Each structure stands twice: as C-alpha cells, then as structure tokens.
mmCIF file of C-alpha atoms in Angstrom:
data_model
loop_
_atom_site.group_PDB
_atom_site.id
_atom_site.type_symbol
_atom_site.label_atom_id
_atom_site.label_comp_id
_atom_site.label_asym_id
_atom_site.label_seq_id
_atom_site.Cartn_x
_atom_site.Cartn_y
_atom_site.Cartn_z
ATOM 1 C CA UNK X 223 -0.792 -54.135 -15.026
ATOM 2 C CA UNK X 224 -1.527 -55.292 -11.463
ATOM 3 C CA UNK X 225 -4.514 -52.971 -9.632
ATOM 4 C CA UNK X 226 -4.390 -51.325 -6.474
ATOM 5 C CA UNK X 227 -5.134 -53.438 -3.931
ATOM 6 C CA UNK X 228 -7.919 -53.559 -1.297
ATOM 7 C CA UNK X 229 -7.094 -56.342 0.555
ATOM 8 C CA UNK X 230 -9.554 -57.504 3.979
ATOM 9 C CA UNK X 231 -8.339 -60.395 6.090
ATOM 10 C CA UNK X 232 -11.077 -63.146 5.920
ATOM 11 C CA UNK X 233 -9.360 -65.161 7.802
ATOM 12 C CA UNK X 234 -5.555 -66.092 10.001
ATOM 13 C CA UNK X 235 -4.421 -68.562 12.094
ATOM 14 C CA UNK X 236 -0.308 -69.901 12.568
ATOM 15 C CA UNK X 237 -1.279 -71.884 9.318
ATOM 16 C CA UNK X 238 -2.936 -69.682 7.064
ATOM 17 C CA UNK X 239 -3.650 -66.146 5.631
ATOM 18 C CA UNK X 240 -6.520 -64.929 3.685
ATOM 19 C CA UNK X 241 -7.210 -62.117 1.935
ATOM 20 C CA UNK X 242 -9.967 -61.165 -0.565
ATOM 21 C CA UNK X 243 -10.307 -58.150 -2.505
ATOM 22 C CA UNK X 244 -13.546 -57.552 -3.558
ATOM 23 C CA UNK X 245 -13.502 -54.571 -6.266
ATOM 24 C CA UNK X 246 -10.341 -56.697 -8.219
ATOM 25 C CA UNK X 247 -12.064 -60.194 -7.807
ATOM 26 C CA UNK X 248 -9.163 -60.840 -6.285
ATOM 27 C CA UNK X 249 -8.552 -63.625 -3.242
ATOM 28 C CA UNK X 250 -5.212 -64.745 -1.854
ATOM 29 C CA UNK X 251 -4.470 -67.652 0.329
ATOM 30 C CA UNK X 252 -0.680 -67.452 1.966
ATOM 31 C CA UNK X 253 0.610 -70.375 3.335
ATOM 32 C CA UNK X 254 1.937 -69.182 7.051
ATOM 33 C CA UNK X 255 4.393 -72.215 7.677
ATOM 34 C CA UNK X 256 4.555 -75.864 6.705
ATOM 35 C CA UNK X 257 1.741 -78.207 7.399
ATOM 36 C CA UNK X 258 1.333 -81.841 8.756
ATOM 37 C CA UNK X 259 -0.332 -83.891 5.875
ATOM 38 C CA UNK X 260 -3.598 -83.679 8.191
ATOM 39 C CA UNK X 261 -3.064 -80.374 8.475
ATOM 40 C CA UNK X 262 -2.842 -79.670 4.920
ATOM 41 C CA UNK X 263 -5.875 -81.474 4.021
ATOM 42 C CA UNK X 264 -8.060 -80.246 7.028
ATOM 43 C CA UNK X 265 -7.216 -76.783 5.843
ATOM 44 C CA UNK X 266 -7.758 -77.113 1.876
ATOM 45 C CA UNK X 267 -10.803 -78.153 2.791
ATOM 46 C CA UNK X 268 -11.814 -75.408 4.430
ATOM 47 C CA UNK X 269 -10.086 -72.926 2.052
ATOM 48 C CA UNK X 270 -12.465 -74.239 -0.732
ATOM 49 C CA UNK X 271 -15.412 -74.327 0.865
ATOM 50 C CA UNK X 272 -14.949 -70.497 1.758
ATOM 51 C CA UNK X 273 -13.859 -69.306 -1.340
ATOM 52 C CA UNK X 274 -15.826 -71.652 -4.264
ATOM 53 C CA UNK X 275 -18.669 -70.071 -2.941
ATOM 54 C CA UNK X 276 -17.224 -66.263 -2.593
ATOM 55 C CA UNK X 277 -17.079 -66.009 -6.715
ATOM 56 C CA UNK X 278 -13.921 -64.607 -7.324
ATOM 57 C CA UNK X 279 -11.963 -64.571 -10.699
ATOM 58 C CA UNK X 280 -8.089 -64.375 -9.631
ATOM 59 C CA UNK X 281 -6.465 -66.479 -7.353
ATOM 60 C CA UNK X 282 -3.326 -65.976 -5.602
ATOM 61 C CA UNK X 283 -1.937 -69.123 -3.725
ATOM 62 C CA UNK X 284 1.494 -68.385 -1.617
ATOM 63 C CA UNK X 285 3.096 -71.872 -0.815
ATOM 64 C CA UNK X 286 6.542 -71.203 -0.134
ATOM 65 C CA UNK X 287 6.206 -72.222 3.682
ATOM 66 C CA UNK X 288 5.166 -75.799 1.933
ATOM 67 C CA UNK X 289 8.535 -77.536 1.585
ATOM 68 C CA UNK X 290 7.459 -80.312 0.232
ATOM 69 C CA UNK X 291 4.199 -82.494 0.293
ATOM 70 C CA UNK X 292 4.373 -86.173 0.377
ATOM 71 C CA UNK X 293 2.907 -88.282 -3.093
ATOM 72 C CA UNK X 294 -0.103 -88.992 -0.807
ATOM 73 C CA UNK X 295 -1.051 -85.600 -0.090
ATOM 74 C CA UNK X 296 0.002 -84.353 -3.825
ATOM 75 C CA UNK X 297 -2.770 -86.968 -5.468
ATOM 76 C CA UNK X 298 -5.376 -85.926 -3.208
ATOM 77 C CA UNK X 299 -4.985 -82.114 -3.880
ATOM 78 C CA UNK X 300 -5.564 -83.340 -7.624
ATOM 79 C CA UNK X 301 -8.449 -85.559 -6.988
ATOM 80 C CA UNK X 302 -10.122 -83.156 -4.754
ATOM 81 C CA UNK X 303 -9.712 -80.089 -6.755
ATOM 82 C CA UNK X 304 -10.462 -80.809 -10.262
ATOM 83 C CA UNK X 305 -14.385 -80.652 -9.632
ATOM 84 C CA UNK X 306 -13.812 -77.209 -6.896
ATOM 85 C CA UNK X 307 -11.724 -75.638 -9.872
ATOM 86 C CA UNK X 308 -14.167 -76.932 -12.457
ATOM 87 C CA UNK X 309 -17.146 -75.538 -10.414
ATOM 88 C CA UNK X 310 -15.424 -72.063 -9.372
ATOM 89 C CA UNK X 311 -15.204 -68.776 -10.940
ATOM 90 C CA UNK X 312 -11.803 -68.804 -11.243
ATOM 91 C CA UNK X 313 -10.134 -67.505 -14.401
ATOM 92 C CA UNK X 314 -6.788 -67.531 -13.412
ATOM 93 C CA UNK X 315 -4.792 -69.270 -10.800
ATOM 94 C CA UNK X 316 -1.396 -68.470 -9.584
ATOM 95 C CA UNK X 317 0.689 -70.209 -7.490
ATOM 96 C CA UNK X 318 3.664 -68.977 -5.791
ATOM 97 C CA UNK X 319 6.748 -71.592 -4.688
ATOM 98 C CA UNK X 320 10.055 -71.415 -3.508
ATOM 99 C CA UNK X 321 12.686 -72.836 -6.615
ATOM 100 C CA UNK X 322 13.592 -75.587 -3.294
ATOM 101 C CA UNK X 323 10.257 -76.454 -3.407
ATOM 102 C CA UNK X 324 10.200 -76.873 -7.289
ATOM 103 C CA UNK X 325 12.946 -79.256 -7.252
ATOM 104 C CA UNK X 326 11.692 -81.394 -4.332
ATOM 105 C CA UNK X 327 8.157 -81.927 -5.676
ATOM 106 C CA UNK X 328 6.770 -82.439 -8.659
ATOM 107 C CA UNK X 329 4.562 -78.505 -8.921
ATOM 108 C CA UNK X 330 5.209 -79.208 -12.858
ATOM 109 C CA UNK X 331 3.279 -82.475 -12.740
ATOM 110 C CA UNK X 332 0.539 -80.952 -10.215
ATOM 111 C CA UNK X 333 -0.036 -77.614 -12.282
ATOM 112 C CA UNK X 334 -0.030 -79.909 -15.791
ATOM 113 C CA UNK X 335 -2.598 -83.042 -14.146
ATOM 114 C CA UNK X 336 -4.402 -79.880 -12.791
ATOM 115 C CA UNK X 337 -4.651 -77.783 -16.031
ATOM 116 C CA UNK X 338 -5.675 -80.910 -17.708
ATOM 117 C CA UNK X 339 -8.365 -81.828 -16.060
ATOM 118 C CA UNK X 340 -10.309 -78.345 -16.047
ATOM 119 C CA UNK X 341 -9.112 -77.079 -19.431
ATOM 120 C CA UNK X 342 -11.880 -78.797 -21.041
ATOM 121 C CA UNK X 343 -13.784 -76.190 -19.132
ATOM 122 C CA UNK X 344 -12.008 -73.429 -20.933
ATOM 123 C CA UNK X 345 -12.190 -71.070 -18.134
ATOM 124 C CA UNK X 346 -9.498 -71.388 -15.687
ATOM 125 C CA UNK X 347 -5.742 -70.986 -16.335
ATOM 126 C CA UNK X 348 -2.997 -72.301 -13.585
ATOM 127 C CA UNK X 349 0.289 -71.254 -13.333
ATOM 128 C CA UNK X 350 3.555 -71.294 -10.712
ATOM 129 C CA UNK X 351 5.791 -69.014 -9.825
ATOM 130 C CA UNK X 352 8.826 -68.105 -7.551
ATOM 131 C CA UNK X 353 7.833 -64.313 -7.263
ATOM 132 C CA UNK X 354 5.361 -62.311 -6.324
ATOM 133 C CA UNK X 355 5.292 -59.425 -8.415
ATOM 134 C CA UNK X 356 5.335 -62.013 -11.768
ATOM 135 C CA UNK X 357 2.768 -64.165 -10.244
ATOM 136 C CA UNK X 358 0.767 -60.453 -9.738
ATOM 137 C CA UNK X 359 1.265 -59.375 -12.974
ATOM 138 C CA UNK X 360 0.407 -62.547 -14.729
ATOM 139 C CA UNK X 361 -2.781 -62.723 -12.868
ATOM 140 C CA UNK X 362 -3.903 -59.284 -14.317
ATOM 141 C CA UNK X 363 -2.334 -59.715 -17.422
ATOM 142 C CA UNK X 364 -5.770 -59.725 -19.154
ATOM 143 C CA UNK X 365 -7.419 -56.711 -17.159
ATOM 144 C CA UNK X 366 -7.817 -53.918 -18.990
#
C-alpha cells in the first residue's frame, strides 16, 4: 500500500526536482526536461552525492523528460553507480520511463547490468516503470 506522503523540496532547478520524505524513507528525483550528456552527468553527480549520504530506503527516479541517452552516457551511469548503489541504503529502486523511451534505449539492459552488479549485495532491488502509481506501489510493496 503506498503511505501518505510528506514530501519537502530539497532541491529544483529547469533540470531537476527533489523531494525527500523523511518519516517514509522515501526520496524522489524527477527529471524536469531532457539533458545535454554534460548535463546529465554534472547532475547525477550531484544527485548522489546528496542523497548516498541522506540514508534513505526507497527511491523514486522520474525519467520520462530523458528521451533517450546516448551509449556513452548509458555506460557511465553503470560504471558510476554500481559502487553509490552498493554503498547506499537503498532497498528498492524505481524508475519511471516513458514506453518511447523504452524502445529507444536499452532501460532493460541498464536495470539488468545494474541489478547485477549490486545483487551480490542482497539489499537493493531496481525496477522500471511507465506509471507512477505502479512504480509507488511497488516501492512499498514490502511496508507493512
């Protein structure tokens, strides 16, 4: 069942939206429009160093202003997150797409490569969506 919400802004700019929710363990990171590759990069980075240090357990990642991110940009999300998802709190991550977006790149292969490499952990589960309320739900599906 998803909770009631009590969302903050942490932080907004024309690229980004975050929210955090401190009494769910809850963070979500909305994707305002698309991104220049440097853009994209510049602004992960910054994403993860806010929130691998914030502890939360469920996070909700809105990318459906990402149309598509070139094979560059793709590998380097997956070498540079493995270790931040290995190191978080995270117990669940959801991400939310447009079905556009699913055919143009490869989210499958990302969420797979990505779910491989912190599995071994045991902690973290990563998912993808094309709706909110089932990305939500899946989230919380574990919360009593």
């Amino acid at each position: 069942m998803t909770p009631v919400f009590h969302l903050k802004l942490a932080f907004e700019d024309d690229l980004v939206r975050i929210q955090t929710d401190d009494l769910n363990d809850f963070i979500s990171v909305e994707w305002l429009r698309h991104p220049s590759g440097k853009e994209f990069r510049e602004m992960s980075v910054t994403i993860g160093s806010d929130h691998l240090l914030s502890g939360y357990r469920y996070h909700l990642s809105d990318v459906r202003a990402i149309n598509y991110l070139e094979i560059a940009e793709q590998n380097w999300l997956l070498k540079n997150r493995k270790m931040f998802y290995r190191e978080s709190q995270f117990r669940k991550i959801a991400s939310i797409t447009s079905r556009l977006t699913l055919e143009l790149m490869d989210m499958l292969r990302l969420r797979d490569d990505l779910q491989g490499q912190i599995e071994p952990v045991g902690k973290t589960k990563v998912e993808i969506f094309t709706s909110k309320a089932e990305a939500l739900a899946w989230l919380f599906s574990d919360v009593p």
